[in-house]
Amino acid sequence: MRQLIRKHYPQLTQSERKFANALVEDYPGAGLATITLAAAGAGVSTPVVARMVQKLGFKGYPQFHQALLQELQAKVSGPTARRAVWAAEAPESHMLNRFADSVTQNLSQTFANIDSRQFDTAAQLLAGDSGLYVVGGRITRSLAEYAFTHFQAIREGVVHLTSSPATWPHYVLDMVEGDTLLIFDVRRYEENLLRLANIAAERGVRVILITDQWASPVAGVAEITFNCWGEIPSAWDSNIATLSLLEALIAATQEERWPDARERFERLDRLFELTRLFRKP
């Protein structure tokens, strides 16, 4: 729904934008009430609300309200519920074809909804000289580790937070204003990550969030949020689009730090030769 609002925002009147802003600020709560209460909460009339939801593509407020409820239900659904959704609608083609179609669509949706200016800003933050902290959740900790491995090779001052929230205060202790915290959080969203984001933001740390299409609550704290589509014919969501975005950020960060990154790569290769970790070609 937030994507729809962003897409149609330029076409909204001033009054309609007032309701749109109220909805985004209190999302999705502001839209779960009746049309009368939703309008009153935003300080606009009910016809204004009705016209705005029609501009978003809905016949009326009831359809808009139902879409919000379905989105809210999707946010909290577990593997069993997710499988039931796609299993009921699954085409009769082979799993490989269904999977490929889903992944292709997810990649297209993800990159089509990325603001290039936000992407460039994120790359500049990730490439900066201040500290960079990386953390993920139960599912996304592997993505956080992947990000850490690459960013550590590109620049110094990169810290990977452990998967145990009990240790996070030790990392927060060293965070200072201007540092960057990269957070991965997908449904079901983790309260510990939201608390960490709030604490870090209060210390002046700039938060970058990589999440799914429904958006983690951390989005309310993050300076930059990237939404990645991940629904596939499975009980689990896919991280392919998320990983693709991450690799694009890694590549952009490398370019931001070049030629310093090149010199760091060369030093790293010399250390690998000393340790004889890799076989020579």
Short mmCIF file of C-alpha atoms in Angstrom, two decimals:
data_model
loop_
_atom_site.label_atom_id
_atom_site.label_comp_id
_atom_site.label_asym_id
_atom_site.label_seq_id
_atom_site.Cartn_x
_atom_site.Cartn_y
_atom_site.Cartn_z
CA MET A 1 0.00 0.00 0.00
CA ARG A 2 2.83 2.39 0.79
CA GLN A 3 4.27 1.66 -2.64
CA LEU A 4 0.92 2.60 -4.20
CA ILE A 5 0.81 5.84 -2.23
CA ARG A 6 4.35 6.77 -3.31
CA LYS A 7 3.50 5.97 -6.93
CA HIS A 8 0.32 8.10 -7.03
CA TYR A 9 1.41 10.84 -4.60
CA PRO A 10 2.19 13.44 -7.32
CA GLN A 11 -1.41 13.15 -8.62
CA LEU A 12 -3.04 13.71 -5.20
CA THR A 13 -4.58 17.01 -4.15
CA GLN A 14 -3.34 18.83 -1.06
CA SER A 15 -6.18 17.41 1.07
CA GLU A 16 -5.63 13.90 -0.30
CA ARG A 17 -1.93 14.18 0.48
CA LYS A 18 -2.85 15.12 4.04
CA PHE A 19 -4.64 11.78 4.47
CA ALA A 20 -1.85 9.93 2.63
CA ASN A 21 0.73 11.43 4.99
CA ALA A 22 -1.34 10.51 8.04
CA LEU A 23 -1.65 6.95 6.76
CA VAL A 24 2.10 6.59 6.15
CA GLU A 25 2.94 8.07 9.57
CA ASP A 26 0.61 5.64 11.37
CA TYR A 27 0.77 2.65 9.05
CA PRO A 28 -1.41 0.65 8.74
CA GLY A 29 -3.39 1.70 11.83
CA ALA A 30 -4.71 4.95 10.32
CA GLY A 31 -6.42 3.00 7.54
CA LEU A 32 -7.89 0.18 9.62
CA ALA A 33 -10.64 2.35 11.14
CA THR A 34 -13.94 3.22 9.45
CA ILE A 35 -13.79 5.85 6.73
CA THR A 36 -15.34 8.41 9.09
CA LEU A 37 -12.79 7.81 11.84
CA ALA A 38 -9.90 7.61 9.36
CA ALA A 39 -10.90 10.96 7.83
CA ALA A 40 -11.33 12.59 11.24
CA GLY A 41 -7.95 11.30 12.39
CA ALA A 42 -6.28 12.96 9.41
CA GLY A 43 -8.34 16.15 9.67
CA VAL A 44 -10.00 15.75 6.27
CA SER A 45 -13.51 14.97 5.02
CA THR A 46 -14.77 11.50 4.09
CA PRO A 47 -15.12 12.45 0.37
CA VAL A 48 -11.41 13.31 0.36
CA VAL A 49 -10.56 9.84 1.66
CA ALA A 50 -12.92 8.21 -0.84
CA ARG A 51 -11.36 10.09 -3.77
CA MET A 52 -7.82 9.24 -2.66
CA VAL A 53 -8.40 5.49 -2.40
CA GLN A 54 -10.01 5.56 -5.85
CA LYS A 55 -6.88 7.21 -7.22
CA LEU A 56 -4.92 4.31 -5.74
CA GLY A 57 -7.00 1.93 -7.86
CA PHE A 58 -9.72 0.81 -5.42
CA LYS A 59 -13.45 0.97 -6.13
CA GLY A 60 -14.08 2.36 -2.66
CA TYR A 61 -12.93 2.48 0.92
CA PRO A 62 -14.16 -1.05 1.81
CA GLN A 63 -11.86 -2.57 -0.83
CA PHE A 64 -8.99 -0.36 0.36
CA HIS A 65 -9.66 -1.41 3.97
CA GLN A 66 -9.73 -5.10 3.00
CA ALA A 67 -6.42 -4.78 1.15
CA LEU A 68 -4.83 -3.28 4.25
CA LEU A 69 -6.14 -6.15 6.37
CA GLN A 70 -4.75 -8.71 3.93
CA GLU A 71 -1.38 -6.97 3.96
CA LEU A 72 -1.38 -6.98 7.76
CA GLN A 73 -2.24 -10.69 7.79
CA ALA A 74 0.57 -11.41 5.30
CA LYS A 75 3.05 -9.67 7.61
CA VAL A 76 2.40 -12.02 10.49
CA SER A 77 1.78 -15.25 8.60
CA GLY A 78 4.02 -18.23 9.28
CA PRO A 79 5.33 -20.92 6.91
CA THR A 80 2.15 -23.04 7.07
CA ALA A 81 -0.13 -20.13 6.22
CA ARG A 82 2.16 -18.94 3.44
CA ARG A 83 2.21 -22.37 1.81
CA ALA A 84 -1.58 -22.56 1.94
CA VAL A 85 -1.83 -19.31 -0.05
CA TRP A 86 0.31 -20.36 -2.98
CA ALA A 87 -0.76 -24.03 -2.89
CA ALA A 88 -4.39 -23.02 -3.40
CA GLU A 89 -3.51 -20.90 -6.43
CA ALA A 90 -0.55 -22.86 -7.81
CA PRO A 91 -0.56 -23.44 -11.56
CA GLU A 92 -0.24 -26.99 -12.79
CA SER A 93 3.16 -26.39 -14.36
CA HIS A 94 6.38 -27.82 -12.98
CA MET A 95 7.83 -26.44 -9.74
CA LEU A 96 10.96 -25.24 -11.55
CA ASN A 97 8.90 -23.09 -13.91
CA ARG A 98 6.75 -21.67 -11.11
CA PHE A 99 9.83 -20.93 -9.05
CA ALA A 100 11.65 -19.26 -11.95
CA ASP A 101 8.61 -17.10 -12.75
CA SER A 102 8.28 -16.02 -9.12
CA VAL A 103 11.96 -15.18 -8.73
CA THR A 104 12.02 -13.21 -11.97
CA GLN A 105 8.98 -11.22 -10.89
CA ASN A 106 10.48 -10.58 -7.45
CA LEU A 107 13.68 -9.24 -8.96
CA SER A 108 11.77 -7.00 -11.35
CA GLN A 109 9.52 -5.62 -8.60
CA THR A 110 12.41 -5.04 -6.24
CA PHE A 111 14.64 -3.10 -8.61
CA ALA A 112 11.72 -1.18 -10.13
CA ASN A 113 10.90 0.22 -6.68
CA ILE A 114 14.41 1.33 -5.72
CA ASP A 115 15.00 5.07 -5.66
CA SER A 116 18.37 5.60 -7.37
CA ARG A 117 19.16 8.63 -5.19
CA GLN A 118 18.54 6.62 -2.03
CA PHE A 119 20.68 3.83 -3.42
CA ASP A 120 23.56 6.25 -4.11
CA THR A 121 23.22 7.77 -0.64
CA ALA A 122 23.31 4.30 0.94
CA ALA A 123 26.45 3.40 -1.02
CA GLN A 124 28.13 6.61 0.17
CA LEU A 125 27.23 5.82 3.79
CA LEU A 126 28.50 2.25 3.46
CA ALA A 127 31.72 3.53 1.91
CA GLY A 128 32.32 6.28 4.47
CA ASP A 129 35.18 6.52 6.92
CA SER A 130 32.95 6.23 10.01
CA GLY A 131 32.12 2.89 11.61
CA LEU A 132 29.88 0.39 9.83
CA TYR A 133 27.88 -2.14 11.83
CA VAL A 134 25.98 -5.03 10.23
CA VAL A 135 23.29 -7.22 11.82
CA GLY A 136 20.63 -9.69 10.71
CA GLY A 137 17.85 -11.75 12.25
CA ARG A 138 17.07 -15.44 12.54
CA ILE A 139 16.70 -15.89 8.76
CA THR A 140 18.78 -12.97 7.54
CA ARG A 141 21.89 -13.44 9.68
CA SER A 142 23.49 -15.29 6.76
CA LEU A 143 22.92 -12.22 4.58
CA ALA A 144 24.48 -10.04 7.28
CA GLU A 145 27.52 -12.31 7.39
CA TYR A 146 27.78 -12.20 3.59
CA ALA A 147 27.61 -8.40 3.69
CA PHE A 148 30.22 -8.22 6.45
CA THR A 149 32.68 -10.47 4.56
CA HIS A 150 32.57 -8.22 1.50
CA PHE A 151 32.48 -4.83 3.22
CA GLN A 152 35.38 -5.85 5.46
CA ALA A 153 37.45 -6.54 2.37
CA ILE A 154 36.51 -3.17 0.87
CA ARG A 155 37.08 -0.94 3.91
CA GLU A 156 38.18 -0.89 7.53
CA GLY A 157 35.99 -0.32 10.57
CA VAL A 158 33.32 -2.92 9.76
CA VAL A 159 31.73 -4.81 12.67
CA HIS A 160 29.42 -7.83 12.45
CA LEU A 161 27.06 -8.04 15.43
CA THR A 162 26.63 -11.56 16.76
CA SER A 163 23.28 -13.33 16.56
CA SER A 164 22.86 -13.02 20.34
CA PRO A 165 21.02 -9.80 21.33
CA ALA A 166 22.51 -10.14 24.82
CA THR A 167 25.88 -9.07 23.36
CA TRP A 168 24.57 -6.08 21.40
CA PRO A 169 25.05 -3.50 24.19
CA HIS A 170 28.80 -4.14 23.89
CA TYR A 171 28.66 -3.05 20.25
CA VAL A 172 26.34 -0.11 20.90
CA LEU A 173 28.83 1.10 23.50
CA ASP A 174 31.30 1.87 20.70
CA MET A 175 28.80 3.42 18.28
CA VAL A 176 29.16 7.17 17.78
CA GLU A 177 27.25 9.81 15.89
CA GLY A 178 27.74 9.43 12.15
CA ASP A 179 28.30 5.68 12.20
CA THR A 180 26.12 3.48 9.98
CA LEU A 181 24.05 0.46 11.03
CA LEU A 182 22.93 -1.91 8.25
CA ILE A 183 19.98 -4.05 9.39
CA PHE A 184 18.36 -7.01 7.64
CA ASP A 185 14.85 -7.79 8.90
CA VAL A 186 12.11 -9.76 7.11
CA ARG A 187 8.81 -11.20 8.29
CA ARG A 188 8.33 -12.32 11.02
CA TYR A 189 9.95 -9.13 12.24
CA GLU A 190 12.12 -9.24 15.33
CA GLU A 191 11.52 -6.93 18.28
CA ASN A 192 15.19 -7.06 19.23
CA LEU A 193 16.20 -5.51 15.92
CA LEU A 194 13.67 -2.71 16.35
CA ARG A 195 14.98 -1.95 19.83
CA LEU A 196 18.55 -1.96 18.53
CA ALA A 197 17.62 0.42 15.70
CA ASN A 198 15.93 2.82 18.13
CA ILE A 199 18.89 2.84 20.51
CA ALA A 200 21.37 3.34 17.68
CA ALA A 201 19.33 6.14 16.07
CA GLU A 202 19.15 7.95 19.41
CA ARG A 203 22.96 7.96 19.41
CA GLY A 204 23.06 9.60 15.98
CA VAL A 205 23.77 6.39 14.06
CA ARG A 206 22.37 6.36 10.52
CA VAL A 207 20.24 3.25 9.99
CA ILE A 208 19.91 1.49 6.63
CA LEU A 209 17.22 -1.21 6.47
CA ILE A 210 16.93 -4.03 3.95
CA THR A 211 13.53 -5.68 4.38
CA ASP A 212 10.69 -7.32 2.45
CA GLN A 213 7.80 -5.77 0.53
CA TRP A 214 5.68 -5.41 3.67
CA ALA A 215 8.43 -3.48 5.50
CA SER A 216 9.80 -4.20 8.94
CA PRO A 217 8.80 -1.79 11.75
CA VAL A 218 12.45 -0.72 11.67
CA ALA A 219 11.44 1.31 8.59
CA GLY A 220 9.98 3.88 10.99
CA VAL A 221 13.48 4.45 12.37
CA ALA A 222 15.67 3.90 9.31
CA GLU A 223 17.00 6.78 7.25
CA ILE A 224 16.97 4.57 4.16
CA THR A 225 14.75 1.52 3.54
CA PHE A 226 14.99 -0.97 0.68
CA ASN A 227 11.99 -3.24 0.10
CA CYS A 228 12.73 -6.61 -1.54
CA TRP A 229 10.02 -8.88 -2.93
CA GLY A 230 10.31 -12.52 -1.87
CA GLU A 231 7.11 -14.54 -2.32
CA ILE A 232 7.70 -17.90 -4.02
CA PRO A 233 5.80 -21.23 -4.22
CA SER A 234 7.18 -22.36 -0.89
CA ALA A 235 6.50 -22.24 2.82
CA TRP A 236 9.48 -19.85 2.99
CA ASP A 237 10.16 -16.51 1.37
CA SER A 238 13.00 -16.11 -1.10
CA ASN A 239 16.10 -13.99 -0.42
CA ILE A 240 17.25 -13.94 -4.05
CA ALA A 241 16.09 -10.37 -4.70
CA THR A 242 17.49 -9.31 -1.33
CA LEU A 243 20.87 -10.84 -2.12
CA SER A 244 20.87 -9.21 -5.57
CA LEU A 245 20.24 -5.79 -4.04
CA LEU A 246 22.97 -6.43 -1.47
CA GLU A 247 25.45 -7.35 -4.18
CA ALA A 248 24.55 -4.17 -6.07
CA LEU A 249 25.26 -2.17 -2.88
CA ILE A 250 28.56 -4.00 -2.40
CA ALA A 251 29.60 -3.18 -5.97
CA ALA A 252 28.60 0.48 -5.56
CA THR A 253 30.45 0.72 -2.25
CA GLN A 254 33.57 -0.73 -3.86
CA GLU A 255 33.43 1.89 -6.60
CA GLU A 256 32.93 4.67 -4.03
CA ARG A 257 36.15 3.62 -2.27
CA TRP A 258 38.25 2.90 -5.35
CA PRO A 259 41.33 3.05 -5.57
CA ASP A 260 41.67 2.63 -1.79
CA ALA A 261 39.65 -0.58 -2.07
CA ARG A 262 42.00 -1.89 -4.78
CA GLU A 263 45.02 -1.33 -2.54
CA ARG A 264 43.21 -3.12 0.29
CA PHE A 265 42.37 -6.07 -2.00
CA GLU A 266 46.03 -6.36 -2.99
CA ARG A 267 47.16 -6.38 0.65
CA LEU A 268 44.54 -9.00 1.42
CA ASP A 269 45.73 -11.21 -1.45
CA ARG A 270 49.30 -11.03 -0.14
CA LEU A 271 48.06 -12.21 3.27
CA PHE A 272 46.18 -15.07 1.62
CA GLU A 273 49.41 -16.10 -0.08
CA LEU A 274 51.20 -16.13 3.27
CA THR A 275 48.53 -18.33 4.84
CA ARG A 276 48.37 -20.57 1.75
CA LEU A 277 44.60 -20.67 2.14
CA PHE A 278 43.88 -20.94 -1.57
CA ARG A 279 45.44 -23.18 -4.19
CA LYS A 280 47.32 -21.31 -6.88
CA PRO A 281 45.89 -21.70 -10.41
#
